PDB file of C-alpha atoms in Angstrom:
ATOM      1  CA  MET A   1     -53.670  98.372 -74.393  1.00  0.00           C
ATOM      2  CA  HIS A   2     -50.373  96.612 -73.021  1.00  0.00           C
ATOM      3  CA  ARG A   3     -50.686  93.904 -70.546  1.00  0.00           C
ATOM      4  CA  ILE A   4     -48.136  93.697 -68.087  1.00  0.00           C
ATOM      5  CA  VAL A   5     -46.928  90.212 -67.046  1.00  0.00           C
ATOM      6  CA  ARG A   6     -45.232  89.911 -63.730  1.00  0.00           C
ATOM      7  CA  ARG A   7     -42.915  86.940 -63.622  1.00  0.00           C
ATOM      8  CA  ILE A   8     -42.837  85.115 -60.125  1.00  0.00           C
ATOM      9  CA  PRO A   9     -39.692  83.333 -59.625  1.00  0.00           C
ATOM     10  CA  ASN A  10     -39.885  79.765 -58.794  1.00  0.00           C
ATOM     11  CA  SER A  11     -40.028  79.101 -54.774  1.00  0.00           C
ATOM     12  CA  PRO A  12     -37.227  77.292 -53.042  1.00  0.00           C
ATOM     13  CA  ARG A  13     -39.910  74.619 -52.056  1.00  0.00           C
ATOM     14  CA  ARG A  14     -40.481  73.785 -55.768  1.00  0.00           C
ATOM     15  CA  HIS A  15     -36.738  73.536 -56.433  1.00  0.00           C
ATOM     16  CA  ASP A  16     -36.349  71.144 -53.332  1.00  0.00           C
ATOM     17  CA  ALA A  17     -39.298  69.179 -54.331  1.00  0.00           C
ATOM     18  CA  ARG A  18     -37.813  68.515 -57.740  1.00  0.00           C
ATOM     19  CA  ARG A  19     -34.291  67.811 -56.387  1.00  0.00           C
ATOM     20  CA  GLY A  20     -35.893  65.235 -54.021  1.00  0.00           C
ATOM     21  CA  ALA A  21     -37.667  63.703 -56.854  1.00  0.00           C
ATOM     22  CA  VAL A  22     -34.413  63.211 -59.005  1.00  0.00           C
ATOM     23  CA  VAL A  23     -32.666  61.667 -56.010  1.00  0.00           C
ATOM     24  CA  LEU A  24     -35.618  59.375 -55.593  1.00  0.00           C
ATOM     25  CA  GLU A  25     -35.481  58.221 -59.214  1.00  0.00           C
ATOM     26  CA  PHE A  26     -31.713  57.526 -58.997  1.00  0.00           C
ATOM     27  CA  ILE A  27     -32.236  55.434 -55.994  1.00  0.00           C
ATOM     28  CA  ILE A  28     -34.828  53.168 -57.502  1.00  0.00           C
ATOM     29  CA  ALA A  29     -33.176  53.028 -60.901  1.00  0.00           C
ATOM     30  CA  MET A  30     -29.536  52.285 -59.723  1.00  0.00           C
ATOM     31  CA  PRO A  31     -29.971  48.673 -58.419  1.00  0.00           C
ATOM     32  CA  VAL A  32     -31.712  47.873 -61.718  1.00  0.00           C
ATOM     33  CA  LEU A  33     -28.822  49.552 -63.823  1.00  0.00           C
ATOM     34  CA  PHE A  34     -26.202  48.053 -61.677  1.00  0.00           C
ATOM     35  CA  THR A  35     -27.809  44.357 -62.122  1.00  0.00           C
ATOM     36  CA  ALA A  36     -28.070  44.915 -65.987  1.00  0.00           C
ATOM     37  CA  PHE A  37     -24.330  45.983 -66.098  1.00  0.00           C
ATOM     38  CA  LEU A  38     -23.265  42.848 -63.887  1.00  0.00           C
ATOM     39  CA  ALA A  39     -25.447  40.593 -66.247  1.00  0.00           C
ATOM     40  CA  ILE A  40     -23.873  42.290 -69.511  1.00  0.00           C
ATOM     41  CA  PHE A  41     -20.526  41.742 -68.415  1.00  0.00           C
ATOM     42  CA  GLU A  42     -20.805  38.207 -66.888  1.00  0.00           C
ATOM     43  CA  PHE A  43     -22.910  36.900 -70.247  1.00  0.00           C
ATOM     44  CA  GLY A  44     -20.169  38.696 -72.231  1.00  0.00           C
ATOM     45  CA  PHE A  45     -17.423  36.634 -70.529  1.00  0.00           C
ATOM     46  CA  LEU A  46     -19.641  33.565 -70.882  1.00  0.00           C
ATOM     47  CA  ALA A  47     -19.994  34.121 -74.668  1.00  0.00           C
ATOM     48  CA  LEU A  48     -16.347  34.650 -75.036  1.00  0.00           C
ATOM     49  CA  VAL A  49     -15.416  31.393 -72.996  1.00  0.00           C
ATOM     50  CA  VAL A  50     -17.855  29.390 -75.179  1.00  0.00           C
ATOM     51  CA  GLU A  51     -16.286  30.728 -78.137  1.00  0.00           C
ATOM     52  CA  ASN A  52     -12.787  30.004 -77.024  1.00  0.00           C
ATOM     53  CA  GLY A  53     -13.492  26.376 -75.839  1.00  0.00           C
ATOM     54  CA  THR A  54     -15.245  25.697 -79.192  1.00  0.00           C
ATOM     55  CA  HIS A  55     -12.129  27.043 -81.211  1.00  0.00           C
ATOM     56  CA  ALA A  56      -9.963  24.848 -78.688  1.00  0.00           C
ATOM     57  CA  VAL A  57     -11.679  21.612 -79.266  1.00  0.00           C
ATOM     58  CA  VAL A  58     -11.804  22.085 -82.968  1.00  0.00           C
ATOM     59  CA  GLU A  59      -8.033  23.016 -82.909  1.00  0.00           C
ATOM     60  CA  GLY A  60      -7.386  19.689 -80.987  1.00  0.00           C
ATOM     61  CA  ALA A  61      -9.421  17.506 -83.491  1.00  0.00           C
ATOM     62  CA  ARG A  62      -7.364  19.192 -86.304  1.00  0.00           C
ATOM     63  CA  GLU A  63      -4.047  18.390 -84.552  1.00  0.00           C
ATOM     64  CA  GLY A  64      -5.057  14.970 -84.160  1.00  0.00           C
ATOM     65  CA  ALA A  65      -6.010  14.452 -87.729  1.00  0.00           C
ATOM     66  CA  LYS A  66      -2.702  15.936 -88.756  1.00  0.00           C
ATOM     67  CA  LEU A  67      -0.711  13.427 -86.909  1.00  0.00           C
ATOM     68  CA  TRP A  68      -2.631  10.424 -88.051  1.00  0.00           C
ATOM     69  CA  GLY A  69       0.091   7.860 -89.366  1.00  0.00           C
ATOM     70  CA  SER A  70       2.943   9.302 -87.704  1.00  0.00           C
ATOM     71  CA  SER A  71       5.377   7.178 -86.032  1.00  0.00           C
ATOM     72  CA  VAL A  72       4.573   8.617 -82.615  1.00  0.00           C
ATOM     73  CA  ALA A  73       2.290   6.493 -80.401  1.00  0.00           C
ATOM     74  CA  PHE A  74      -1.180   7.629 -79.650  1.00  0.00           C
ATOM     75  CA  ASP A  75      -0.726   7.087 -75.801  1.00  0.00           C
ATOM     76  CA  ASN A  76       1.965   5.862 -73.954  1.00  0.00           C
ATOM     77  CA  ASN A  77       1.357   7.477 -70.475  1.00  0.00           C
ATOM     78  CA  ALA A  78       1.175   5.122 -67.643  1.00  0.00           C
ATOM     79  CA  VAL A  79      -2.060   4.448 -65.932  1.00  0.00           C
ATOM     80  CA  GLY A  80      -3.518   6.930 -63.997  1.00  0.00           C
ATOM     81  CA  ASN A  81      -1.251   9.588 -65.807  1.00  0.00           C
ATOM     82  CA  TYR A  82      -2.935  12.373 -67.322  1.00  0.00           C
ATOM     83  CA  ASP A  83      -0.376  15.072 -67.564  1.00  0.00           C
ATOM     84  CA  PRO A  84       0.402  16.161 -71.278  1.00  0.00           C
ATOM     85  CA  THR A  85       3.572  17.977 -70.293  1.00  0.00           C
ATOM     86  CA  GLY A  86       5.924  14.905 -71.339  1.00  0.00           C
ATOM     87  CA  ASN A  87       4.841  15.825 -74.881  1.00  0.00           C
ATOM     88  CA  ASP A  88       5.817  12.275 -75.959  1.00  0.00           C
ATOM     89  CA  ASP A  89       2.674  10.998 -77.814  1.00  0.00           C
ATOM     90  CA  ILE A  90      -0.256  11.924 -79.904  1.00  0.00           C
ATOM     91  CA  ALA A  91      -2.662  12.444 -77.206  1.00  0.00           C
ATOM     92  CA  ASP A  92      -0.016  14.758 -75.311  1.00  0.00           C
ATOM     93  CA  GLN A  93       0.170  16.776 -78.492  1.00  0.00           C
ATOM     94  CA  ILE A  94      -3.398  17.278 -78.818  1.00  0.00           C
ATOM     95  CA  ALA A  95      -3.878  18.360 -75.309  1.00  0.00           C
ATOM     96  CA  LEU A  96      -1.185  20.768 -75.528  1.00  0.00           C
ATOM     97  CA  ALA A  97      -2.735  22.366 -78.728  1.00  0.00           C
ATOM     98  CA  VAL A  98      -6.069  22.688 -76.628  1.00  0.00           C
ATOM     99  CA  ASP A  99      -4.076  24.188 -73.833  1.00  0.00           C
ATOM    100  CA  ALA A 100      -2.441  26.820 -75.993  1.00  0.00           C
ATOM    101  CA  VAL A 101      -5.933  28.231 -76.902  1.00  0.00           C
ATOM    102  CA  VAL A 102      -7.689  27.953 -73.448  1.00  0.00           C
ATOM    103  CA  GLY A 103      -4.718  29.406 -71.822  1.00  0.00           C
ATOM    104  CA  VAL A 104      -6.209  32.801 -72.750  1.00  0.00           C
ATOM    105  CA  PHE A 105      -8.955  32.556 -70.165  1.00  0.00           C
ATOM    106  CA  ASN A 106      -6.890  31.336 -67.533  1.00  0.00           C
ATOM    107  CA  LEU A 107      -7.414  27.619 -68.284  1.00  0.00           C
ATOM    108  CA  GLU A 108      -5.127  24.776 -68.448  1.00  0.00           C
ATOM    109  CA  VAL A 109      -4.686  21.200 -69.512  1.00  0.00           C
ATOM    110  CA  ARG A 110      -2.862  19.764 -66.302  1.00  0.00           C
ATOM    111  CA  GLN A 111      -3.710  16.835 -64.098  1.00  0.00           C
ATOM    112  CA  ASN A 112      -4.817  18.086 -60.721  1.00  0.00           C
ATOM    113  CA  GLY A 113      -1.875  18.659 -58.553  1.00  0.00           C
ATOM    114  CA  ILE A 114       0.762  17.670 -61.094  1.00  0.00           C
ATOM    115  CA  SER A 115       2.706  20.539 -63.061  1.00  0.00           C
ATOM    116  CA  ASP A 116      -0.649  22.397 -61.957  1.00  0.00           C
ATOM    117  CA  ASP A 117      -0.529  26.221 -61.822  1.00  0.00           C
ATOM    118  CA  PRO A 118      -2.864  26.764 -58.632  1.00  0.00           C
ATOM    119  CA  THR A 119      -3.934  30.058 -60.169  1.00  0.00           C
ATOM    120  CA  LYS A 120      -5.449  28.391 -63.018  1.00  0.00           C
ATOM    121  CA  ALA A 121      -8.646  26.318 -63.582  1.00  0.00           C
ATOM    122  CA  ASN A 122      -8.177  23.017 -64.806  1.00  0.00           C
ATOM    123  CA  VAL A 123      -9.847  21.246 -67.870  1.00  0.00           C
ATOM    124  CA  LEU A 124     -10.129  17.645 -69.206  1.00  0.00           C
ATOM    125  CA  VAL A 125      -9.809  16.594 -72.455  1.00  0.00           C
ATOM    126  CA  LEU A 126     -10.935  13.107 -73.843  1.00  0.00           C
ATOM    127  CA  ILE A 127      -9.320  11.878 -76.942  1.00  0.00           C
ATOM    128  CA  GLU A 128     -10.743   8.963 -78.893  1.00  0.00           C
ATOM    129  CA  ARG A 129      -9.548   7.446 -82.079  1.00  0.00           C
ATOM    130  CA  GLY A 130     -11.168   4.429 -83.249  1.00  0.00           C
ATOM    131  CA  ALA A 131     -11.313   1.971 -80.412  1.00  0.00           C
ATOM    132  CA  SER A 132      -8.428   3.798 -78.575  1.00  0.00           C
ATOM    133  CA  THR A 133      -9.111   6.309 -75.826  1.00  0.00           C
ATOM    134  CA  ALA A 134      -6.733   8.759 -73.834  1.00  0.00           C
ATOM    135  CA  ARG A 135      -7.475  11.609 -71.303  1.00  0.00           C
ATOM    136  CA  ARG A 136      -5.446  14.539 -70.651  1.00  0.00           C
ATOM    137  CA  GLY A 137      -6.023  16.951 -67.800  1.00  0.00           C
ATOM    138  CA  ASP A 138      -7.898  16.953 -64.727  1.00  0.00           C
ATOM    139  CA  ASN A 139      -9.402  13.742 -64.437  1.00  0.00           C
ATOM    140  CA  THR A 140     -11.438  14.622 -61.292  1.00  0.00           C
ATOM    141  CA  LEU A 141     -13.796  16.245 -63.927  1.00  0.00           C
ATOM    142  CA  THR A 142     -16.305  14.551 -66.030  1.00  0.00           C
ATOM    143  CA  CYS A 143     -16.029  14.524 -69.792  1.00  0.00           C
ATOM    144  CA  ASN A 144     -18.686  12.645 -72.022  1.00  0.00           C
ATOM    145  CA  ARG A 145     -18.534  12.694 -75.693  1.00  0.00           C
ATOM    146  CA  THR A 146     -21.441  14.166 -77.865  1.00  0.00           C
ATOM    147  CA  GLY A 147     -22.444  12.195 -80.768  1.00  0.00           C
ATOM    148  CA  SER A 148     -21.384   8.474 -81.803  1.00  0.00           C
ATOM    149  CA  ALA A 149     -18.108   6.860 -81.251  1.00  0.00           C
ATOM    150  CA  PRO A 150     -15.411   7.541 -83.616  1.00  0.00           C
ATOM    151  CA  GLY A 151     -14.935   5.134 -86.727  1.00  0.00           C
ATOM    152  CA  ALA A 152     -11.458   3.522 -87.617  1.00  0.00           C
ATOM    153  CA  THR A 153     -10.484   6.626 -89.616  1.00  0.00           C
ATOM    154  CA  GLU A 154     -11.885   9.165 -87.224  1.00  0.00           C
ATOM    155  CA  ILE A 155     -10.838  11.229 -84.023  1.00  0.00           C
ATOM    156  CA  VAL A 156     -13.087  12.821 -81.667  1.00  0.00           C
ATOM    157  CA  VAL A 157     -11.737  15.371 -79.088  1.00  0.00           C
ATOM    158  CA  THR A 158     -14.109  16.214 -76.286  1.00  0.00           C
ATOM    159  CA  LEU A 159     -13.237  19.293 -73.954  1.00  0.00           C
ATOM    160  CA  SER A 160     -15.021  19.842 -70.387  1.00  0.00           C
ATOM    161  CA  PHE A 161     -14.594  22.279 -67.714  1.00  0.00           C
ATOM    162  CA  PRO A 162     -16.861  24.060 -65.152  1.00  0.00           C
ATOM    163  CA  ILE A 163     -18.083  27.438 -66.250  1.00  0.00           C
ATOM    164  CA  VAL A 164     -17.342  28.787 -62.967  1.00  0.00           C
ATOM    165  CA  ASP A 165     -14.396  27.167 -60.976  1.00  0.00           C
ATOM    166  CA  GLN A 166     -14.269  28.403 -57.282  1.00  0.00           C
ATOM    167  CA  THR A 167     -11.754  25.462 -55.983  1.00  0.00           C
ATOM    168  CA  ALA A 168      -8.914  25.521 -58.704  1.00  0.00           C
ATOM    169  CA  PRO A 169      -8.031  29.080 -58.761  1.00  0.00           C
ATOM    170  CA  SER A 170      -6.181  29.672 -55.402  1.00  0.00           C
ATOM    171  CA  THR A 171      -7.583  33.204 -55.901  1.00  0.00           C
ATOM    172  CA  GLY A 172     -11.246  32.014 -55.451  1.00  0.00           C
ATOM    173  CA  LEU A 173     -12.334  34.539 -58.075  1.00  0.00           C
ATOM    174  CA  GLY A 174     -13.996  31.730 -60.201  1.00  0.00           C
ATOM    175  CA  ASN A 175     -12.406  31.171 -63.745  1.00  0.00           C
ATOM    176  CA  PRO A 176     -13.085  31.372 -66.394  1.00  0.00           C
ATOM    177  CA  VAL A 177     -16.531  33.241 -65.684  1.00  0.00           C
ATOM    178  CA  PRO A 178     -16.858  35.239 -62.861  1.00  0.00           C
ATOM    179  CA  ASN A 179     -20.331  34.455 -60.962  1.00  0.00           C
ATOM    180  CA  TRP A 180     -21.346  37.660 -59.988  1.00  0.00           C
ATOM    181  CA  LEU A 181     -25.270  37.070 -60.311  1.00  0.00           C
ATOM    182  CA  VAL A 182     -25.489  34.758 -57.421  1.00  0.00           C
ATOM    183  CA  PRO A 183     -26.903  37.499 -55.133  1.00  0.00           C
ATOM    184  CA  PHE A 184     -29.800  37.862 -57.694  1.00  0.00           C
ATOM    185  CA  GLY A 185     -30.632  34.245 -58.127  1.00  0.00           C
ATOM    186  CA  LEU A 186     -28.372  33.258 -61.132  1.00  0.00           C
ATOM    187  CA  ASN A 187     -25.662  30.840 -60.270  1.00  0.00           C
ATOM    188  CA  LEU A 188     -23.604  29.374 -63.084  1.00  0.00           C
ATOM    189  CA  ALA A 189     -21.597  27.157 -60.733  1.00  0.00           C
ATOM    190  CA  ALA A 190     -23.543  24.082 -61.446  1.00  0.00           C
ATOM    191  CA  TYR A 191     -22.956  24.330 -65.074  1.00  0.00           C
ATOM    192  CA  ARG A 192     -20.037  23.083 -67.302  1.00  0.00           C
ATOM    193  CA  PHE A 193     -18.771  23.516 -70.983  1.00  0.00           C
ATOM    194  CA  GLU A 194     -18.581  20.215 -72.770  1.00  0.00           C
ATOM    195  CA  MET A 195     -18.186  19.919 -76.521  1.00  0.00           C
ATOM    196  CA  SER A 196     -16.654  17.322 -78.923  1.00  0.00           C
ATOM    197  CA  ALA A 197     -15.294  17.964 -82.311  1.00  0.00           C
ATOM    198  CA  ARG A 198     -14.838  15.288 -84.952  1.00  0.00           C
ATOM    199  CA  SER A 199     -12.238  15.206 -87.866  1.00  0.00           C
ATOM    200  CA  GLU A 200     -11.569  12.599 -90.281  1.00  0.00           C
ATOM    201  CA  LEU A 201      -7.948  11.341 -90.138  1.00  0.00           C
ATOM    202  CA  GLU A 202      -5.621  12.544 -92.752  1.00  0.00           C
TER     203      GLU A 202
END
């Protein structure tokens, strides 16, 4: 005996109900996915900038160690002059070595308002050798050495800059890290990168 099975096609109502459920799932999931993607990109930028800043400060300390014992003065800028573009002393050369590295992320070691590119955010470099201290870059920023003061045969280079700088690029986009997660309660504007590297003078 054979059974005859009759297939009943899906009703249009069932298709409409399924389509509505898919749209509802998409509407619920989309804000979560969008926020997750923003967070991935923002923290990716942050990781790259921290790595770049670390490399820059180490490169500056290495440059300072190489220049030890040269006939070039450590710091011959006038009081209140923090611009490295004269490139006529050791502090300038260290600052320009840092500048070459941080320039990748639209940062620069320039005194605020002097030889300053308004589309780039400024950084401050604190250079200490024994009892001597020099500053290069934007002196409106704060910069505090981490660790002990350098000995007579040591150089310490400290780099500092805001993670999000809304004022110094004139574009207002916030360099070097975009501050995309503010609407979701995470504001990076209050944070800054600050790191010191120490090198024995050669």
